[in-house]
CSV table of C-alpha atoms in Angstrom, one decimal:
chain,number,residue,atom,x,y,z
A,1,UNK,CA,13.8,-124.8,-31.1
A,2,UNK,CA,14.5,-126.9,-28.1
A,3,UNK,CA,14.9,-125.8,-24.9
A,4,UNK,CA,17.0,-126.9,-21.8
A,5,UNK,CA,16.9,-125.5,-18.4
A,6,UNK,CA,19.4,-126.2,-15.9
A,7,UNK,CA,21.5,-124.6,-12.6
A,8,UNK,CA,25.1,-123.5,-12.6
A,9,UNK,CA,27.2,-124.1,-9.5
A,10,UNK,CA,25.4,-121.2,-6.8
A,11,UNK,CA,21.5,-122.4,-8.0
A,12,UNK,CA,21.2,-119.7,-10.6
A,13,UNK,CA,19.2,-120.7,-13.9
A,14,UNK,CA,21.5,-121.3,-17.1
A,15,UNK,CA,18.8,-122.2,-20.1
A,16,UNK,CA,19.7,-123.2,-23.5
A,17,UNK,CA,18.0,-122.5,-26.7
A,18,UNK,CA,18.9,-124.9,-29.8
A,19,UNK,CA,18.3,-124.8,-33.2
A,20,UNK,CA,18.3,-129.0,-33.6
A,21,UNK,CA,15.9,-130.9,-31.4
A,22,UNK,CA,18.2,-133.7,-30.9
A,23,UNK,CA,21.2,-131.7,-29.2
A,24,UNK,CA,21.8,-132.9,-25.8
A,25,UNK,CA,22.6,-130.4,-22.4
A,26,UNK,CA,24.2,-132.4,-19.5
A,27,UNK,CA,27.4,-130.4,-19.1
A,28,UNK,CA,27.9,-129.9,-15.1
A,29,UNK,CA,29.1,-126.4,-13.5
A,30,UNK,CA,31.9,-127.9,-11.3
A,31,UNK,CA,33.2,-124.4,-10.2
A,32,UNK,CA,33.6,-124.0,-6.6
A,33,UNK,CA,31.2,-120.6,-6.1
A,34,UNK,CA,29.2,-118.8,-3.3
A,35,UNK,CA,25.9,-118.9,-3.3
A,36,UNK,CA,25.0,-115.5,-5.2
A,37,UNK,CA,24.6,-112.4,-2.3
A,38,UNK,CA,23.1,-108.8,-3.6
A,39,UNK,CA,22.7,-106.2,-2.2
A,40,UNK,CA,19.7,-104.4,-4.3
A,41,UNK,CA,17.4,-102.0,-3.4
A,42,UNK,CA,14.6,-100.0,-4.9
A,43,UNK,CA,14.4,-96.3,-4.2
A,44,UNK,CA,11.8,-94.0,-5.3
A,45,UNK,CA,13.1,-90.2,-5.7
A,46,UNK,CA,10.1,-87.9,-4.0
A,47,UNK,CA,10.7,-85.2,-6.6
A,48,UNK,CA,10.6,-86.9,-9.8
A,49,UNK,CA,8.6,-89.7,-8.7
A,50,UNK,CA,10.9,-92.3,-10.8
A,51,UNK,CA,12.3,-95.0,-9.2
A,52,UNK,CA,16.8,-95.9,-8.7
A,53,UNK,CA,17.9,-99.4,-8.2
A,54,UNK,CA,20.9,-99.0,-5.0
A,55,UNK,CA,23.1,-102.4,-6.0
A,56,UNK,CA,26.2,-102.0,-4.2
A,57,UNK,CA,27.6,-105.1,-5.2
A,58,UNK,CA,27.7,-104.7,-8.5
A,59,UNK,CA,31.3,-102.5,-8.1
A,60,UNK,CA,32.9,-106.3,-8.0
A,61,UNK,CA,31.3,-107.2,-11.2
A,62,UNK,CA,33.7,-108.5,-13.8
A,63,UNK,CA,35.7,-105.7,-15.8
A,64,UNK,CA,37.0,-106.1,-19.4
A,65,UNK,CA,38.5,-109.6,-18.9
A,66,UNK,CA,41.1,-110.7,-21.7
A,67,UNK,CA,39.6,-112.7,-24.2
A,68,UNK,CA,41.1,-116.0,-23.0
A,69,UNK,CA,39.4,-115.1,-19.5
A,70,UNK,CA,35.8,-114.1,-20.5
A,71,UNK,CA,32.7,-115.7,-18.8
A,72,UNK,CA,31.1,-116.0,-21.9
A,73,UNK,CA,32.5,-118.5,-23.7
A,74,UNK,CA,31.7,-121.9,-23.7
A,75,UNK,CA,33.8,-124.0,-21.5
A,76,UNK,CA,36.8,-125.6,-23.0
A,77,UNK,CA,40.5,-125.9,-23.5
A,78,UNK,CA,41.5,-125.2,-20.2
A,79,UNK,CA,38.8,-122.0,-19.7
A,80,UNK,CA,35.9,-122.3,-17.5
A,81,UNK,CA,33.1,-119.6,-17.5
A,82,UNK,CA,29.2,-119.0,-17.0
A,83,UNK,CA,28.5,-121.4,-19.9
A,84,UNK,CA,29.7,-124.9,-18.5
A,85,UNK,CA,28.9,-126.6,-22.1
A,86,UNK,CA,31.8,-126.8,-24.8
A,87,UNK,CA,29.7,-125.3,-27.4
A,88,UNK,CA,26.1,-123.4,-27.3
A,89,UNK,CA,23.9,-121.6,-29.7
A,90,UNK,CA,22.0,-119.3,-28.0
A,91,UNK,CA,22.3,-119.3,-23.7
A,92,UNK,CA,20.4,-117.3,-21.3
A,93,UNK,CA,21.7,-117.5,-17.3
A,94,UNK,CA,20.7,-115.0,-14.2
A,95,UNK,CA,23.3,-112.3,-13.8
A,96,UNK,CA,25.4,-113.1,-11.1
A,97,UNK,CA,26.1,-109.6,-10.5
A,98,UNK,CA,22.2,-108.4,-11.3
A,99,UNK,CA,20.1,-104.5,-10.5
A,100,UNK,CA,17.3,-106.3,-9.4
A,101,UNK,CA,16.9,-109.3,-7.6
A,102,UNK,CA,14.4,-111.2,-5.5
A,103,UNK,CA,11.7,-109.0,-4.8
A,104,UNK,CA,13.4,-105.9,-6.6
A,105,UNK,CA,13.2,-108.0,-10.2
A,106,UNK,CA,15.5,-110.2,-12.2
A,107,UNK,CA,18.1,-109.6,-14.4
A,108,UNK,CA,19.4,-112.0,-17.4
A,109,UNK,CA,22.1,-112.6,-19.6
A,110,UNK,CA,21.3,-113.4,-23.0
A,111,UNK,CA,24.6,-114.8,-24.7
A,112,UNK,CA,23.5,-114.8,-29.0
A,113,UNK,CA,26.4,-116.9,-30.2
A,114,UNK,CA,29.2,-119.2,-28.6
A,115,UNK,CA,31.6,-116.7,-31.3
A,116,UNK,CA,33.9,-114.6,-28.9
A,117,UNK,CA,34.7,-112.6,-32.0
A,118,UNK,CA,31.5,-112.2,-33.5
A,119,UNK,CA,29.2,-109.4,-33.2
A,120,UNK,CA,24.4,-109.5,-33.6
A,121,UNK,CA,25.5,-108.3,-37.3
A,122,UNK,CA,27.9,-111.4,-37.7
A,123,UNK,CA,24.5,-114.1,-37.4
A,124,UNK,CA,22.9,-116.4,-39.6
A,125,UNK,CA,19.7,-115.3,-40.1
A,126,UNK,CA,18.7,-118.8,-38.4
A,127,UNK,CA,20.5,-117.7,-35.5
A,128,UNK,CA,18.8,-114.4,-35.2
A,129,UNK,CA,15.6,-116.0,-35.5
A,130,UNK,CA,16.6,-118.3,-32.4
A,131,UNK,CA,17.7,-115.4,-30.1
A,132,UNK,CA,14.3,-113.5,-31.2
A,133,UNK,CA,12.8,-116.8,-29.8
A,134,UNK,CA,14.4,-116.8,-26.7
A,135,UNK,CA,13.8,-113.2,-26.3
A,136,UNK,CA,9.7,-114.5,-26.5
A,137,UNK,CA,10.3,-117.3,-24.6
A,138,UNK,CA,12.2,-115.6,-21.9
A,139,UNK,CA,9.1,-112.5,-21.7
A,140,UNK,CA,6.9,-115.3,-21.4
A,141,UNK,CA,8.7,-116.6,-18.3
A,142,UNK,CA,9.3,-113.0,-16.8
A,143,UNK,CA,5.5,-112.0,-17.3
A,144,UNK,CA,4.4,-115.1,-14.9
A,145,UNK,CA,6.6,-114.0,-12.0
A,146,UNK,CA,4.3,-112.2,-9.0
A,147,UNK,CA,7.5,-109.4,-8.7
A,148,UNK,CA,7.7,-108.6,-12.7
A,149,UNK,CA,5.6,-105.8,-14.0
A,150,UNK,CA,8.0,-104.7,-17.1
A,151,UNK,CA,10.2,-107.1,-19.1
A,152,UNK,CA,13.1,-105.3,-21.0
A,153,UNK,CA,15.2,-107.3,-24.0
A,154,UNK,CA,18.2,-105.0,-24.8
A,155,UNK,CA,22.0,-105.0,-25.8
A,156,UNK,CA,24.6,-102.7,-25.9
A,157,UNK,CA,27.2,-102.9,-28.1
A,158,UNK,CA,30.7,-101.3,-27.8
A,159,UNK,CA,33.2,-100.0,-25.2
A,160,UNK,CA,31.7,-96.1,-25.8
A,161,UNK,CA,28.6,-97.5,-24.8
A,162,UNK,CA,29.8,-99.2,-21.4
A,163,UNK,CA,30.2,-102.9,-22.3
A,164,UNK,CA,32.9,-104.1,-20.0
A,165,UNK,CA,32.5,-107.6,-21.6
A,166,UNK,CA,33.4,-108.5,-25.2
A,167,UNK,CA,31.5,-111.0,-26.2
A,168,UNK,CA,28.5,-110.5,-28.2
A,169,UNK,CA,25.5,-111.0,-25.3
A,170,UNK,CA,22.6,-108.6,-24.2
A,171,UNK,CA,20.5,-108.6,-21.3
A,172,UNK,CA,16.8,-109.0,-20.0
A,173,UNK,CA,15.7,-106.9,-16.9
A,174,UNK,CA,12.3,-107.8,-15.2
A,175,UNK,CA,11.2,-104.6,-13.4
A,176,UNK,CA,9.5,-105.0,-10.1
A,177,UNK,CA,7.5,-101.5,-11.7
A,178,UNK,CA,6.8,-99.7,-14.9
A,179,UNK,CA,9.4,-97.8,-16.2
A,180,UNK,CA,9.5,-94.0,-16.7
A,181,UNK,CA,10.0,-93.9,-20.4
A,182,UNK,CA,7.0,-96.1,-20.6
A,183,UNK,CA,5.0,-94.3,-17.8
A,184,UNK,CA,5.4,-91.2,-20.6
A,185,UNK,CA,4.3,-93.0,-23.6
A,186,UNK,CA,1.1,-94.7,-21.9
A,187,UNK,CA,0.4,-90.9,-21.2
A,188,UNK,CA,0.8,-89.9,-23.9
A,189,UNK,CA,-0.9,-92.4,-25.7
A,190,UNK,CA,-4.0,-92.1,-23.4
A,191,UNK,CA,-4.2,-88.2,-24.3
A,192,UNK,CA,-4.4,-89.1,-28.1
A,193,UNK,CA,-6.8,-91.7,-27.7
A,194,UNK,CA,-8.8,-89.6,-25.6
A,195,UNK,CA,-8.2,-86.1,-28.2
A,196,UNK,CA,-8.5,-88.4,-31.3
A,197,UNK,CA,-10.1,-92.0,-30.8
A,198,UNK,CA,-6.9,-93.3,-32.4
A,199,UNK,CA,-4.0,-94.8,-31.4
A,200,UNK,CA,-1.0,-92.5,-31.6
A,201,UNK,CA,1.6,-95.6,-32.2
A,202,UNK,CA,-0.5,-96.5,-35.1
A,203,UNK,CA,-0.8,-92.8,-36.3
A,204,UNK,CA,3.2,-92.3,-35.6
A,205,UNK,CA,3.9,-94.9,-37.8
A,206,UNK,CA,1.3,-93.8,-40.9
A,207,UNK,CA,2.5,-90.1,-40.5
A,208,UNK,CA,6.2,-91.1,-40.7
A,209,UNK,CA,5.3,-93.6,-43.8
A,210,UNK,CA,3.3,-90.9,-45.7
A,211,UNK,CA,5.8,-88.5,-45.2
A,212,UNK,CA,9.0,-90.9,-46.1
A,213,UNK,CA,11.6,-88.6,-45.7
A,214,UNK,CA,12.9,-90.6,-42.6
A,215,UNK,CA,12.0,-93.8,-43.7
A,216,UNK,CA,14.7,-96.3,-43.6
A,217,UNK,CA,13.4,-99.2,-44.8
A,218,UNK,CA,10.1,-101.0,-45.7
A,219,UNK,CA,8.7,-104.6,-46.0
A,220,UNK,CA,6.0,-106.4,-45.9
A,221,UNK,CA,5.5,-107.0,-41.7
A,222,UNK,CA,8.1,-104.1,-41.2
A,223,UNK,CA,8.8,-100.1,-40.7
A,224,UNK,CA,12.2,-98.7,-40.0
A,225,UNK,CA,12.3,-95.1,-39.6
A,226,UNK,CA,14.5,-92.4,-37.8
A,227,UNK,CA,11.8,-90.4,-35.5
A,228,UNK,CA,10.6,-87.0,-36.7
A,229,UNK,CA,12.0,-85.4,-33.3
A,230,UNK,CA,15.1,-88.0,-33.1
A,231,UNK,CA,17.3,-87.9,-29.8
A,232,UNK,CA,20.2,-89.7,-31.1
A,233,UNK,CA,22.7,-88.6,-34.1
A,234,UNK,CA,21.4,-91.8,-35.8
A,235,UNK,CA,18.6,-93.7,-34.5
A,236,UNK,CA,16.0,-96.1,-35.9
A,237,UNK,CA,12.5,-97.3,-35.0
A,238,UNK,CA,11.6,-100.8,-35.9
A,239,UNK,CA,8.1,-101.2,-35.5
A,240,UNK,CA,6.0,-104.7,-36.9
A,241,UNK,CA,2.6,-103.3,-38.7
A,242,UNK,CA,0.4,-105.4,-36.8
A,243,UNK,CA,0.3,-103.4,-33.7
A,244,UNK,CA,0.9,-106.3,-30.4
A,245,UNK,CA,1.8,-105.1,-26.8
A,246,UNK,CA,5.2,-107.9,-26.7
A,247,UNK,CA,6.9,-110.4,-28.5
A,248,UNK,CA,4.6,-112.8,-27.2
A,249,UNK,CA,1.8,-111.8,-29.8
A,250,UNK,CA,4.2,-111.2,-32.6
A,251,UNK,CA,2.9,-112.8,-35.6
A,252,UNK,CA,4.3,-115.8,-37.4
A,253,UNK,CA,5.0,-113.8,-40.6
A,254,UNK,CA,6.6,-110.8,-38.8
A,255,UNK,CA,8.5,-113.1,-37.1
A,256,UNK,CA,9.6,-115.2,-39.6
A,257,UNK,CA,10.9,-111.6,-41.4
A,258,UNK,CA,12.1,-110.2,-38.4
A,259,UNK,CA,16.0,-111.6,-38.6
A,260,UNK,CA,16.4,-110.2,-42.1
A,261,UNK,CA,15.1,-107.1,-41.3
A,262,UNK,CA,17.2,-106.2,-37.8
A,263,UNK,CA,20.3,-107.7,-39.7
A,264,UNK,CA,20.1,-105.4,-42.6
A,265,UNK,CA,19.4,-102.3,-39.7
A,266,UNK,CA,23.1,-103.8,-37.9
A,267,UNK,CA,25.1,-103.9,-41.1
A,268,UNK,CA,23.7,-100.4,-42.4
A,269,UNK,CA,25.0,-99.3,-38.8
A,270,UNK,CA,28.6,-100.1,-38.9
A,271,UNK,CA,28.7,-98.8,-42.2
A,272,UNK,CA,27.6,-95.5,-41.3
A,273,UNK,CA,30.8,-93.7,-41.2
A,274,UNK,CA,32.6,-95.3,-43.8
A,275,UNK,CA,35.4,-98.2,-44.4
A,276,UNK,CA,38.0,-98.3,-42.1
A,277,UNK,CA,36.0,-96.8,-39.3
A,278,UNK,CA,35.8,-99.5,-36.0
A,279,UNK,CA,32.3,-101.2,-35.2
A,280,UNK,CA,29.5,-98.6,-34.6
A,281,UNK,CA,28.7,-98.2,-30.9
A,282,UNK,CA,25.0,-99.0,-30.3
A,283,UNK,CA,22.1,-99.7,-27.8
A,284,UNK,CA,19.4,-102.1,-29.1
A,285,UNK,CA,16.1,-101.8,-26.8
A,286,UNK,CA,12.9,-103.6,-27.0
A,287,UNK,CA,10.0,-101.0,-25.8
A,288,UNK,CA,7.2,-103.6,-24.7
A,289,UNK,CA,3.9,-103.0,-22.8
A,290,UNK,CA,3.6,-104.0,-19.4
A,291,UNK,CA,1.3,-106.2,-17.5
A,292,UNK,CA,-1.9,-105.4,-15.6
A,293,UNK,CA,-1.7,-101.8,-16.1
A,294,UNK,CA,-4.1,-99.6,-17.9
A,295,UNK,CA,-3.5,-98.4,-21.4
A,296,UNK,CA,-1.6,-101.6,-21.7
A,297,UNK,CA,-3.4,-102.7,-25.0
A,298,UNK,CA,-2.4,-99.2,-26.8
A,299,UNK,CA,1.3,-99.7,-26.6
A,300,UNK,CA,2.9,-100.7,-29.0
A,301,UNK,CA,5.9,-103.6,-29.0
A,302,UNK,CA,8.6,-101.9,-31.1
A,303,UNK,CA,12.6,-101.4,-31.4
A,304,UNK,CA,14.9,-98.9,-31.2
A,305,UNK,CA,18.5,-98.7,-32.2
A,306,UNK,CA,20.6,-95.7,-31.8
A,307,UNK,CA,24.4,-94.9,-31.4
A,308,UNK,CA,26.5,-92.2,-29.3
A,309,UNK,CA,28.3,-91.8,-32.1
A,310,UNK,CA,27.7,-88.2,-33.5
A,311,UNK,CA,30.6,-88.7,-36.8
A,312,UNK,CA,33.7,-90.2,-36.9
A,313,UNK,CA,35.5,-90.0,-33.8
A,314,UNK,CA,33.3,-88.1,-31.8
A,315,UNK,CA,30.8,-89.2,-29.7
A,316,UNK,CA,27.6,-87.4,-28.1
A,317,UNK,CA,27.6,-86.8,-24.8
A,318,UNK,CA,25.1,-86.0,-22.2
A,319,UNK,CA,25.8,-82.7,-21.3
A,320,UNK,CA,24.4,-80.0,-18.8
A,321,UNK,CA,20.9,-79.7,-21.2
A,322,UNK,CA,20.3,-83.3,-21.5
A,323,UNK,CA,21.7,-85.1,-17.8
A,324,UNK,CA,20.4,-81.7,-16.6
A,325,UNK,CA,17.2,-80.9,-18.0
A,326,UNK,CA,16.3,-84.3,-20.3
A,327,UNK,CA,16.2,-81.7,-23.4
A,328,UNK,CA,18.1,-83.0,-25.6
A,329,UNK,CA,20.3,-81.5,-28.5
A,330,UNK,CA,20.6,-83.3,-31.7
A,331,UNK,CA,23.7,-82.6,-34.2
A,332,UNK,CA,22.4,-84.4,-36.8
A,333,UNK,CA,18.8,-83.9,-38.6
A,334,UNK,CA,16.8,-86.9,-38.9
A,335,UNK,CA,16.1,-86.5,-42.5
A,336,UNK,CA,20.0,-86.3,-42.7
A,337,UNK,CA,20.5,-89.7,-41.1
A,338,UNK,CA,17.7,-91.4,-42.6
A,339,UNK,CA,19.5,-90.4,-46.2
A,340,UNK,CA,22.5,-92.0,-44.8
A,341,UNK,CA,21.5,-94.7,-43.5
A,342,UNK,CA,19.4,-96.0,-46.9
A,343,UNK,CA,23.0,-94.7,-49.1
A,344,UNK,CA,24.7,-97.5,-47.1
A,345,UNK,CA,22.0,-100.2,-48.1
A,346,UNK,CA,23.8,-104.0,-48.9
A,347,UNK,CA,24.4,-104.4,-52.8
């Protein structure tokens, strides 16, 4: 992989990631553009102790551009966007319109291919393997920076799910704090430890492995699983066997198996509710530990992908129990969506 860090036009950081070592970055970001003003602001609600990034600025943000418009794309044939090279593989640039800035964080944009029309499911395995390094790579960065406590690799995928830009891309956020989901797992996982002596990551895993009824799929430096107490219609746990913290400590052999793996999870997704159905809505989250905080060792660095989509043509919503009271109410059983999801395996 080789690596090439530049600045667009208003000082923010555009890095490349290549597959050849010999490919050459010296495209120039002529656009005229302001330097980058935000507006963001961490909040911390009294009652539930969780914390609300204010970004005002973020309402001028770009909005489902035509495909001839989007920022995305590499720069050529008349089109000029966040990507001033006529061709990339895998580019990473600071949101122009980001939730946390300065002090408050960073936020990324992680473009996977230079393909308008391609989707994660669409890549090489090669080119998976090159945006799981710049996913490393970019953690690596985020975890030296004094006002980063929590780095976040995620995607979403689909208009249900909110994406008001086409192309296939994801994000990064660097939280200035830990975030609540996580501030509940290293509770919980300090209450195991403390009850047991174990880890409770580990002994999720094993319990969901002996069992096998929600098992999804199984390799060597891989388990896929849908969670015994699931939220989501369909949603899947990726979890390496060596327990690590991040992606920085991943192993060589996990991630060398890694691409296949998360490719095969993608495809099985968009063929959950049968030909003819459009692509399968989806949010992709890395869950990794954060820095200088205790417990951190006893996290464990896994995936999980889920969809809104309950069956075809209907989506779940988050309704009066679930935006209300965070109980959620799931329409389909796990063991249910686990069958389905190894019925639509690749031949």
């Amino acid at each position: 992989m080789k690596k090439t860090v530049t600045t667009l036009a208003d000082g923010r950081e555009l890095i490349y990631y290549d597959s050849a070592d010999d490919t050459v970055r010296d495209a120039v970001d002529h656009r005229p553009l302001d330097p980058v003003s935000t507006s963001s602001e961490i909040r911390r609600d009294p009652l539930l102790g969780d914390a609300v990034a204010i970004a005002s600025h973020r309402q001028a943000r770009t909005y489902h551009p035509p495909a001839d418009a989007c920022p995305l794309c590499p720069t050529r044939d008349g089109r000029v966007g966040e990507i001033p090279d006529s061709d990339y593989d895998v580019a990473v640039f600071e949101n122009r319109f980001p939730s946390l800035a300065g002090d408050s964080g960073r936020c990324e944009v992680v473009c996977f291919t230079s393909d308008h029309d391609a989707s994660f499911a669409d890549l090489t395995e090669e080119q998976a393997a090159l945006v799981l390094a710049a996913w490393t790579d970019r953690t690596a960065e985020l975890a030296a920076l004094d006002q980063v406590t929590q780095v976040f690799c995620f995607e979403n995928r689909g208009a249900e799910i909110g994406v008001t830009l086409g192309h296939p891309h994801g994000q990064i956020y660097g939280y200035p704090f830990v975030t609540p989901r996580t501030e509940l797992m290293l509770r919980s996982a300090a209450r195991h430890r403390e009850k047991t002596g174990r880890n409770l990551f580990d002994d999720v895993v094993a319990r969901e492995e002996e069992d096998g009824s929600r098992v999804v799929l199984a390799t060597d430096h891989w388990s896929a699983f849908v969670p015994y107490a699931a939220h989501w219609p369909y949603e899947v746990h990726l979890y390496p066997r060596r327990r690590v913290p991040d992606l920085r400590e991943l192993g060589e052999e996990a991630r060398t198996e890694f691409p296949q793996v998360y490719l095969e999870l993608l495809r099985r997704f968009d063929r959950i509710f049968g030909p003819g159905e459009p692509p399968t809505p989806y949010i992709s989250a890395w869950h990794q530990a954060p820095f200088g905080v205790p417990g951190r060792e006893d996290l464990a660095l896994h995936l999980e992908l889920f969809t809104i989509r309950r069956t075809s043509g209907k989506l779940k919503f988050l309704a009066g129990s679930e935006s209300g009271m965070s109980v959620f109410i799931n329409d389909v059983p796990p063991e249910a969506a686990a069958q389905r999801l190894r019925e639509v395996a690749s031949k």
